[in-house]
Phi, psi and omega in degrees: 000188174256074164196132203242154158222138166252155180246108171262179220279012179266329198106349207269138186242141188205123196245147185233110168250335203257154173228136171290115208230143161197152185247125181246148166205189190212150174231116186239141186304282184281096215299158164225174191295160192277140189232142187193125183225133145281163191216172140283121192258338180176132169255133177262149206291146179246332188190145201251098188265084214276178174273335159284017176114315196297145174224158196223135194228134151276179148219181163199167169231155205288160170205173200191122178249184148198161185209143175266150183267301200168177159300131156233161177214148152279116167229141169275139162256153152314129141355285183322320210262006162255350213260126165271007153290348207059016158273115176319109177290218197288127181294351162198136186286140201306140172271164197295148158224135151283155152214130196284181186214132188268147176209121138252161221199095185265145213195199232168146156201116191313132165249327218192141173218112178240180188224171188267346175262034161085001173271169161201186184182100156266180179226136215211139186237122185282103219259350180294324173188124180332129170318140153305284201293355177212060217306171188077007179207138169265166160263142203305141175218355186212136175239135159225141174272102180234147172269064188098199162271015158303124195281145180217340170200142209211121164243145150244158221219123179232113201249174231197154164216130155280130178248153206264182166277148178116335213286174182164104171351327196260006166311138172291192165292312171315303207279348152300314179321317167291351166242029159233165161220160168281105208252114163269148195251331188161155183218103170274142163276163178286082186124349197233162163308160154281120171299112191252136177245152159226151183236172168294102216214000168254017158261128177283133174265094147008175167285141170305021207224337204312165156273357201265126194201165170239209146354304202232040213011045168279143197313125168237070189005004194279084123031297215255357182282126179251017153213180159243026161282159178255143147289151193263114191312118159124326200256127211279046176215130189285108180256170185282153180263094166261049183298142184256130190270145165290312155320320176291342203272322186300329202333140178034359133347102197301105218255352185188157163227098181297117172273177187252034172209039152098300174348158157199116186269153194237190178212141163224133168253181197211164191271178169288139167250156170199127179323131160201134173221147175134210174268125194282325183249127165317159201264105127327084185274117146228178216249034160310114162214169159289172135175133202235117150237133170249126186258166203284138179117328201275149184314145176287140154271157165206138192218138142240149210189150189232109168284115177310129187224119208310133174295349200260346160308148170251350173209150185232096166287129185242054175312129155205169186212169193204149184218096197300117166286147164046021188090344200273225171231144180283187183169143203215108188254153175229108179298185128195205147011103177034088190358049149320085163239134169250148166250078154341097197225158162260073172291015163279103175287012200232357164284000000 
């Protein structure tokens, strides 16, 4: 069944009886047949056993979500835009598809952690009203500790939502959930200063659907992206830029913590690094040719012609071959740019 138990090198046993079940579908811009699969998405711990006997007990009770997840999107190229013979791909092109991904979720949500020595800790939930970001689930909103039936320590957890631009009163639900997120604001203790967050805030973030993603897909301010492909060196389709910005990264990120004895630690990031040796760009083909035949006896020809070459190539390989008339020599002079001339020549009479 879907329950497990781990044994670690200590002796200690840790059982995972409750389990998370989700369901996935999709909705596509072009319809396709419906497709949808579940799965066990997580399993949860039931209980902790030590080799002296002491146990630890979870307990949780069922929930039920629903989410929009996110994009996967398809675009096809043609045979042709690859092909150096001049053979014809698919004669009209496959169109593009988006499809959103659908997520339900029968999930576990912790109420209580009790123990064989007479502890607990429960967890209590505002229960007045459903996240905006994530209907069907509250937010944690109270932790209490009792020794026995002594309340012996008490937190309360007071949140916020960040909203995003874009947001607009007449949203349904589903599509408000994509512009809040939940901001914990500070976790008071009873009787103590409170932990106070401060975020990164002067960047406004999009709806979680958005396209403006980078890499790695943290918010990079491009707007204006109506996918998440990137373009492609060589291929005549305008992709999205996911380039990454630093500042746009920060968004709402947690920038600072008021302790309750004064500290305030402060955080600051930096984008992703990353390594690379080889060629950065895929080779740019194009399938541009010339061709001059002078058959023997005849007076030497000359042709001209101008091949188009993507700006974004960085190098240019130039193949060609000749077949020398009469003993004498081919020749291939190649112009370009800010005064490029090159002379290609076949100084081989048997080339």
């Amino acid at each position: 069944g879907n329950k497990f138990k781990i044994v670690d090198e200590k002796g200690v046993i840790y059982e995972f009886n409750e389990e998370e079940t989700t369901l996935n579908t999709s909705e596509c811009e072009i319809p396709q047949p419906p497709r949808s699969f579940d799965y066990s998405s997580s399993f949860y711990i039931k209980k902790i056993e030590t080799p002296y006997g002491d146990e630890i007990y979870f307990n949780y009770e069922p929930i039920i979500y629903n989410y929009d997840q996110g994009f996967s999107e398809q675009r096809y190229i043609r045979e042709s835009d690859f092909a150096s013979d001049g053979v014809t791909g698919c004669s009209t092109p496959v169109p593009s598809n988006k499809c959103l991904s659908k997520v339900s979720v029968l999930g576990q949500r912790l109420l209580n952690i009790t123990s064989s020595t007479n502890k607990k800790i429960t967890f209590e939930y505002d229960l007045t009203q459903e996240r905006i970001d994530l209907p069907g689930t509250n937010r944690l909103s109270k932790i209490r500790v009792f020794y026995g039936n002594e309340e012996v320590r008490f937190f309360t957890l007071d949140h916020d939502f960040f909203t995003s631009f874009g947001y607009s009163s007449n949203l349904s639900v589903q599509e408000n959930a994509q512009y809040n997120r939940l901001k914990l604001l500070s976790v008071k203790e009873k009787n103590n200063p409170a932990y106070v967050f401060s975020y990164f805030e002067d960047v406004d973030l999009p709806g979680r659907l958005s396209f403006a993603h980078d890499h790695w897909v943290y918010y990079n301010g491009k707007t204006t992206n109506s996918t998440l492909i990137p373009s492609i060196p060589g291929l005549s389709f305008s992709g999205a830029d996911r380039s990454p910005n630093t500042e746009m990264t920060k968004g709402w990120v947690l920038k600072n913590i008021q302790y309750p004895t004064g500290g305030s630690p402060q955080f600051d990031f930096e984008g992703h690094m990353y390594r690379f040796s080889g060629i950065e760009q895929q080779p740019v083909k194009v399938d541009d040719f010339l061709e001059l035949k002078v058959e023997n006896g005849e007076t030497p020809k000359f042709k001209t012609g101008t091949i188009v070459v993507p700006p974004e190539a960085e190098k240019i390989t130039i193949t060609y071959s000749a077949v020398n008339y009469n003993g004498g020599r081919s020749q291939v002079t190649v112009s370009g740019p800010n005064g490029f001339n090159q002379i290609l020549a076949n100084s081989d009479p048997n080339q």
